[in-house]
CSV table of C-alpha atoms and ligand atoms in Angstrom, one decimal:
chain,number,residue,atom,x,y,z
Y,6,UNK,CA,-11.0,20.5,14.5
Y,7,UNK,CA,-11.0,17.5,12.3
Y,8,UNK,CA,-14.0,14.8,12.8
Y,9,UNK,CA,-12.6,11.4,12.7
Y,10,UNK,CA,-13.4,9.0,10.6
Y,11,UNK,CA,-13.4,4.7,10.8
Y,12,UNK,CA,-13.6,3.0,7.1
Y,13,UNK,CA,-14.1,-0.5,7.1
Y,14,UNK,CA,-12.8,-2.5,3.8
Y,15,UNK,CA,-14.5,-5.6,3.5
Y,16,UNK,CA,-11.8,-6.3,0.7
Y,17,UNK,CA,-13.4,-9.2,-0.8
Y,18,UNK,CA,-15.2,-10.9,1.0
Y,19,UNK,CA,-19.7,-10.9,1.9
Y,20,UNK,CA,-22.1,-13.1,0.6
Y,21,UNK,CA,-26.0,-11.3,0.4
Y,22,UNK,CA,-26.8,-13.1,4.2
Y,23,UNK,CA,-23.5,-12.4,6.1
Y,24,UNK,CA,-23.7,-8.9,4.1
Y,25,UNK,CA,-27.1,-8.7,6.3
Y,26,UNK,CA,-26.6,-9.9,9.4
Y,27,UNK,CA,-23.0,-7.7,9.7
Y,28,UNK,CA,-24.6,-4.6,9.1
Y,29,UNK,CA,-27.8,-4.8,11.4
Y,30,UNK,CA,-24.9,-6.2,13.9
Y,31,UNK,CA,-22.9,-3.0,13.2
Y,32,UNK,CA,-26.2,-0.2,13.0
Y,33,UNK,CA,-27.3,-1.7,17.1
Y,34,UNK,CA,-23.5,-1.5,17.3
Y,35,UNK,CA,-23.1,1.6,16.7
Y,36,UNK,CA,-26.7,3.4,17.2
Y,37,UNK,CA,-25.0,5.2,20.2
Y,38,UNK,CA,-21.5,6.6,18.6
Y,39,UNK,CA,-21.2,10.3,17.9
Y,40,UNK,CA,-18.5,12.6,17.2
Y,41,UNK,CA,-17.0,10.1,15.0
Y,42,UNK,CA,-17.5,9.5,10.7
Y,43,UNK,CA,-18.3,6.0,9.5
Y,44,UNK,CA,-17.7,4.1,6.3
Y,45,UNK,CA,-18.1,1.0,5.1
Y,46,UNK,CA,-16.8,-0.5,1.5
Y,47,UNK,CA,-18.7,-3.9,0.6
Y,48,UNK,CA,-17.7,-5.1,-2.8
Y,49,UNK,CA,-19.4,-3.7,-5.8
Y,50,UNK,CA,-21.9,-6.5,-6.4
Y,51,UNK,CA,-23.5,-5.4,-2.9
Y,52,UNK,CA,-23.0,-2.0,-2.8
Y,53,UNK,CA,-26.9,-1.5,-3.8
Y,54,UNK,CA,-27.5,-4.6,-0.8
Y,55,UNK,CA,-25.9,-2.2,1.9
Y,56,UNK,CA,-26.9,1.1,0.7
Y,57,UNK,CA,-30.3,0.1,1.6
Y,58,UNK,CA,-29.2,-1.8,4.5
Y,59,UNK,CA,-28.0,1.8,5.8
Y,60,UNK,CA,-30.9,3.4,4.8
Y,61,UNK,CA,-31.6,5.9,7.4
Y,62,UNK,CA,-28.7,5.4,9.2
Y,63,UNK,CA,-25.6,7.8,9.8
Y,64,UNK,CA,-23.2,5.3,8.6
Y,65,UNK,CA,-21.8,6.2,5.0
Y,66,UNK,CA,-20.8,3.6,1.8
Y,67,UNK,CA,-18.0,3.4,-0.2
Y,68,UNK,CA,-16.1,1.3,-2.4
Y,69,UNK,CA,-13.2,-0.2,-2.6
Y,70,UNK,CA,-12.1,0.8,-6.5
Y,71,UNK,CA,-12.8,2.6,-8.9
Y,72,UNK,CA,-12.5,2.9,-13.2
Y,73,UNK,CA,-9.9,6.2,-14.5
Y,74,UNK,CA,-12.3,6.4,-17.2
Y,75,UNK,CA,-15.5,8.2,-17.3
Y,76,UNK,CA,-17.8,5.9,-19.9
Y,77,UNK,CA,-17.0,3.2,-22.9
Y,78,UNK,CA,-15.6,0.4,-23.5
Y,79,UNK,CA,-14.4,-1.2,-20.5
Y,80,UNK,CA,-15.6,-3.5,-20.0
Y,81,UNK,CA,-15.6,-4.6,-16.6
Y,82,UNK,CA,-14.9,-1.6,-15.0
Y,83,UNK,CA,-17.0,0.6,-13.1
Y,84,UNK,CA,-17.2,4.2,-13.2
Y,85,UNK,CA,-17.3,7.2,-10.0
Y,86,UNK,CA,-20.5,8.2,-11.6
Y,87,UNK,CA,-22.1,4.8,-11.4
Y,88,UNK,CA,-20.5,4.6,-7.7
Y,89,UNK,CA,-22.3,8.1,-6.6
Y,90,UNK,CA,-25.5,7.2,-8.3
Y,91,UNK,CA,-24.8,3.7,-6.6
Y,92,UNK,CA,-25.1,6.2,-3.3
Y,93,UNK,CA,-20.9,6.1,-2.0
Y,94,UNK,CA,-19.9,9.1,-0.8
Y,95,UNK,CA,-16.1,7.4,-0.4
Y,96,UNK,CA,-13.8,5.1,-2.9
Y,97,UNK,CA,-10.3,3.7,-1.8
Y,98,UNK,CA,-8.2,4.7,-4.9
Y,99,UNK,CA,-4.2,3.2,-5.0
Y,100,UNK,CA,-5.0,0.6,-1.8
Y,101,UNK,CA,-1.6,-1.3,-1.7
Y,102,UNK,CA,-3.7,-4.7,-3.2
Y,103,UNK,CA,-4.6,-3.0,-6.7
Y,104,UNK,CA,-0.6,-1.3,-6.4
Y,105,UNK,CA,0.7,-4.9,-6.6
Y,106,UNK,CA,-1.5,-7.5,-7.4
Y,107,UNK,CA,-3.0,-5.4,-10.5
Y,108,UNK,CA,0.1,-3.4,-11.3
Y,109,UNK,CA,-1.4,-0.1,-10.2
Y,110,UNK,CA,1.1,2.6,-11.5
Y,111,UNK,CA,1.4,6.4,-9.2
Y,112,UNK,CA,0.1,8.1,-12.4
Y,113,UNK,CA,-3.1,5.6,-12.6
Y,114,UNK,CA,-3.9,6.2,-9.2
Y,115,UNK,CA,-3.5,10.0,-9.7
Y,116,UNK,CA,-5.7,9.5,-12.9
Y,117,UNK,CA,-8.4,7.6,-10.3
Y,118,UNK,CA,-7.9,10.4,-7.6
Y,119,UNK,CA,-9.2,12.7,-10.4
Y,120,UNK,CA,-11.9,10.4,-11.7
Y,121,UNK,CA,-13.2,10.4,-8.0
Y,122,UNK,CA,-13.2,13.8,-7.8
Y,123,UNK,CA,-15.1,14.6,-11.3
Y,124,UNK,CA,-17.5,12.5,-10.0
Y,125,UNK,CA,-18.6,14.1,-6.6
Y,126,UNK,CA,-16.8,11.6,-4.5
Y,127,UNK,CA,-14.5,11.8,-1.7
Y,128,UNK,CA,-11.3,9.6,-2.5
Y,129,UNK,CA,-10.1,7.9,0.3
Y,130,UNK,CA,-5.9,7.9,-1.4
Y,131,UNK,CA,-3.7,4.8,0.5
Y,132,UNK,CA,-0.4,5.2,0.4
Y,133,UNK,CA,2.6,2.8,2.3
Y,134,UNK,CA,5.7,1.5,2.1
Y,135,UNK,CA,7.0,-2.5,1.9
Y,136,UNK,CA,8.7,-4.2,4.3
Y,137,UNK,CA,11.9,-4.0,2.7
Y,138,UNK,CA,11.6,0.0,1.2
Y,139,UNK,CA,11.1,0.5,5.2
Y,140,UNK,CA,14.1,-1.3,5.9
Y,141,UNK,CA,16.2,0.8,3.2
Y,142,UNK,CA,15.4,3.8,5.1
Y,143,UNK,CA,12.8,4.9,2.0
Y,144,UNK,CA,9.8,5.3,3.7
Y,145,UNK,CA,9.4,8.9,3.5
Y,146,UNK,CA,11.0,8.8,-0.2
Y,147,UNK,CA,8.0,6.5,-1.4
Y,148,UNK,CA,4.9,7.3,0.6
Y,149,UNK,CA,5.9,11.2,-0.6
Y,150,UNK,CA,6.3,10.0,-4.0
Y,151,UNK,CA,2.4,8.6,-4.2
Y,152,UNK,CA,1.6,11.3,-2.9
Y,153,UNK,CA,3.3,13.6,-4.9
Y,154,UNK,CA,1.6,12.0,-7.6
Y,155,UNK,CA,-1.8,12.5,-7.1
Y,156,UNK,CA,-1.1,16.4,-6.0
Y,157,UNK,CA,0.4,16.8,-9.7
Y,158,UNK,CA,-2.0,15.8,-11.4
Y,159,UNK,CA,-5.3,17.6,-9.5
Y,160,UNK,CA,-3.1,20.2,-7.7
Y,161,UNK,CA,-2.7,20.5,-3.8
Y,162,UNK,CA,-6.3,23.0,-3.5
Y,163,UNK,CA,-8.2,19.7,-4.3
Y,164,UNK,CA,-6.3,17.1,-1.9
Y,165,UNK,CA,-9.0,18.8,0.7
Y,166,UNK,CA,-11.2,17.2,-1.1
Y,167,UNK,CA,-10.2,13.9,-0.4
Y,168,UNK,CA,-8.9,11.8,2.5
Y,169,UNK,CA,-5.1,10.1,2.8
Y,170,UNK,CA,-4.7,6.4,4.8
Y,171,UNK,CA,-1.8,5.1,5.8
Y,172,UNK,CA,-1.2,2.4,5.0
Y,173,UNK,CA,2.4,0.3,5.8
Y,174,UNK,CA,2.6,-2.2,3.5
Y,175,UNK,CA,4.0,-5.1,5.8
Y,176,UNK,CA,1.0,-3.9,8.3
Y,177,UNK,CA,-1.2,-5.2,5.5
Y,178,UNK,CA,-3.4,-8.6,7.3
Y,179,UNK,CA,-0.2,-9.3,9.3
Y,180,UNK,CA,-1.2,-8.8,12.8
Y,181,UNK,CA,2.0,-6.8,13.0
Y,182,UNK,CA,0.7,-3.1,13.9
Y,183,UNK,CA,2.9,0.2,13.4
Y,184,UNK,CA,3.6,1.5,17.0
Y,185,UNK,CA,1.8,4.7,17.6
Y,186,UNK,CA,5.2,6.6,17.3
Y,187,UNK,CA,5.9,5.3,13.8
Y,188,UNK,CA,2.7,5.6,12.3
Y,189,UNK,CA,2.6,9.9,14.4
Y,190,UNK,CA,5.6,10.0,12.7
Y,191,UNK,CA,4.8,9.4,8.6
Y,192,UNK,CA,1.3,11.0,9.6
Y,193,UNK,CA,3.4,13.7,10.4
Y,194,UNK,CA,5.6,13.5,7.5
Y,195,UNK,CA,2.0,13.3,5.4
Y,196,UNK,CA,1.5,16.4,7.4
Y,197,UNK,CA,4.4,18.5,6.5
Y,198,UNK,CA,4.4,17.3,2.7
Y,199,UNK,CA,1.4,18.9,2.0
Y,200,UNK,CA,2.2,22.2,4.4
Y,201,UNK,CA,5.0,22.8,1.9
Y,202,UNK,CA,2.7,23.6,-0.8
Y,203,UNK,CA,-0.2,24.5,1.3
Y,204,UNK,CA,-1.0,24.7,4.9
Y,205,UNK,CA,-4.1,24.8,5.3
Y,206,UNK,CA,-5.1,21.6,3.4
Y,207,UNK,CA,-2.5,19.9,5.2
Y,208,UNK,CA,-4.4,21.2,8.4
Y,209,UNK,CA,-7.2,19.8,7.1
Y,210,UNK,CA,-6.9,16.5,5.6
Y,211,UNK,CA,-8.1,13.3,7.3
Y,212,UNK,CA,-5.4,10.9,7.5
Y,213,UNK,CA,-6.3,8.1,8.7
Y,214,UNK,CA,-4.2,4.6,10.0
Y,215,UNK,CA,-4.1,1.4,8.6
Y,216,UNK,CA,-2.7,-1.8,8.9
Y,217,UNK,CA,-3.7,-5.1,11.3
Y,218,UNK,CA,-6.0,-2.4,13.5
Y,219,UNK,CA,-7.7,-4.1,16.2
Y,220,UNK,CA,-9.9,-3.4,19.3
Y,221,UNK,CA,-7.0,-3.8,21.5
Y,222,UNK,CA,-4.6,-1.3,19.4
Y,223,UNK,CA,-6.7,1.1,18.2
Y,224,UNK,CA,-7.3,3.7,20.9
Y,225,UNK,CA,-3.7,3.8,21.8
Y,226,UNK,CA,-3.0,4.9,17.5
Y,227,UNK,CA,-6.1,7.0,17.0
Y,228,UNK,CA,-4.5,9.1,19.9
Y,229,UNK,CA,-1.8,10.5,18.0
Y,230,UNK,CA,-1.9,14.1,16.9
Y,231,UNK,CA,-1.6,13.5,13.7
Y,232,UNK,CA,-4.0,10.1,13.3
Y,233,UNK,CA,-8.0,11.6,12.2
Y,234,UNK,CA,-9.3,7.4,12.2
Y,235,UNK,CA,-8.4,4.3,10.6
Y,236,UNK,CA,-9.0,2.3,7.8
Y,237,UNK,CA,-9.6,-1.6,8.8
Y,238,UNK,CA,-9.4,-4.6,6.6
Y,239,UNK,CA,-9.8,-7.6,8.1
Y,240,UNK,CA,-11.5,-6.6,11.8
Y,241,UNK,CA,-14.4,-5.2,9.9
Y,242,UNK,CA,-15.9,-7.9,8.9
Y,243,UNK,CA,-16.7,-8.8,12.9
Y,244,UNK,CA,-19.6,-6.3,13.5
Y,245,UNK,CA,-18.9,-6.2,17.1
Y,246,UNK,CA,-15.1,-5.3,17.0
Y,247,UNK,CA,-16.0,-2.7,14.3
Y,248,UNK,CA,-18.2,-1.2,16.5
Y,249,UNK,CA,-15.8,-1.0,19.3
Y,250,UNK,CA,-13.0,0.1,16.8
Y,251,UNK,CA,-15.5,2.9,16.4
Y,252,UNK,CA,-15.9,3.5,19.9
Y,253,UNK,CA,-12.4,3.7,20.1
Y,254,UNK,CA,-11.6,7.1,18.2
T,328,13P,P1,-6.0,-5.4,7.5
T,328,13P,O1,-6.3,-4.5,9.5
T,328,13P,O2,-6.7,-6.3,7.7
T,328,13P,O3,-4.7,-5.3,8.4
T,328,13P,O4,-6.1,-4.6,6.3
T,328,13P,C1,-5.8,-3.2,6.2
T,328,13P,C2,-6.2,-2.8,5.0
T,328,13P,O5,-5.8,-2.8,3.9
T,328,13P,C3,-7.5,-1.8,5.0
T,328,13P,O6,-7.6,-1.3,4.0
């Protein structure tokens, strides 16, 4: 049985005061949830603050990005070791906003996945097609290329040490969600791709869905056999809404 996992990606949102209110609300609202793991990924400057707020709770901490390098003269970069030091368990790798806005290639994403593993973090590898790619009928080719680049870098066995999130780019922040059937179909394809290389990895790795998940559509998405939870953007900024999504898993 794969554990259900819900991760909130705050993106570039928050302030000291807003974070405190949000995290305290989330702790109160999720106190009675069992059987579902919950994580939140605040912006870098607030990781220490949120770590303190989460102390003694089961809610896990994650970061949104990391450097592909380990240490040295890389101005503005943050290493996996630093994130581990700050109490992070997860780190997002290859989010579509990183790929499209900051030019992260499949090769860089694979290097970051390896760097996260090297630092003892659980990388959450994001894959997904654009709307144009879906219309062209190349969704499977795109997600397979994105995933295979990481497999080629770290080896199939080490994929099991990460989490994979399918986030169709056309569904991120648009209010347009993949239907449960569309999402399940891609999750199944990801699992099949893994299974051709290692069945036990395919069976054990958690596959999350992300893209306009809300309180009113979460349950039906999470009920799909190959969907093991969600990566939540906008709806994770409201404690009550995010807790409601967590209860749906
Ligand atoms: P939204 O939930 O705001 O669509 O964002 C999804 C996402 O990008 C999570 O990483």
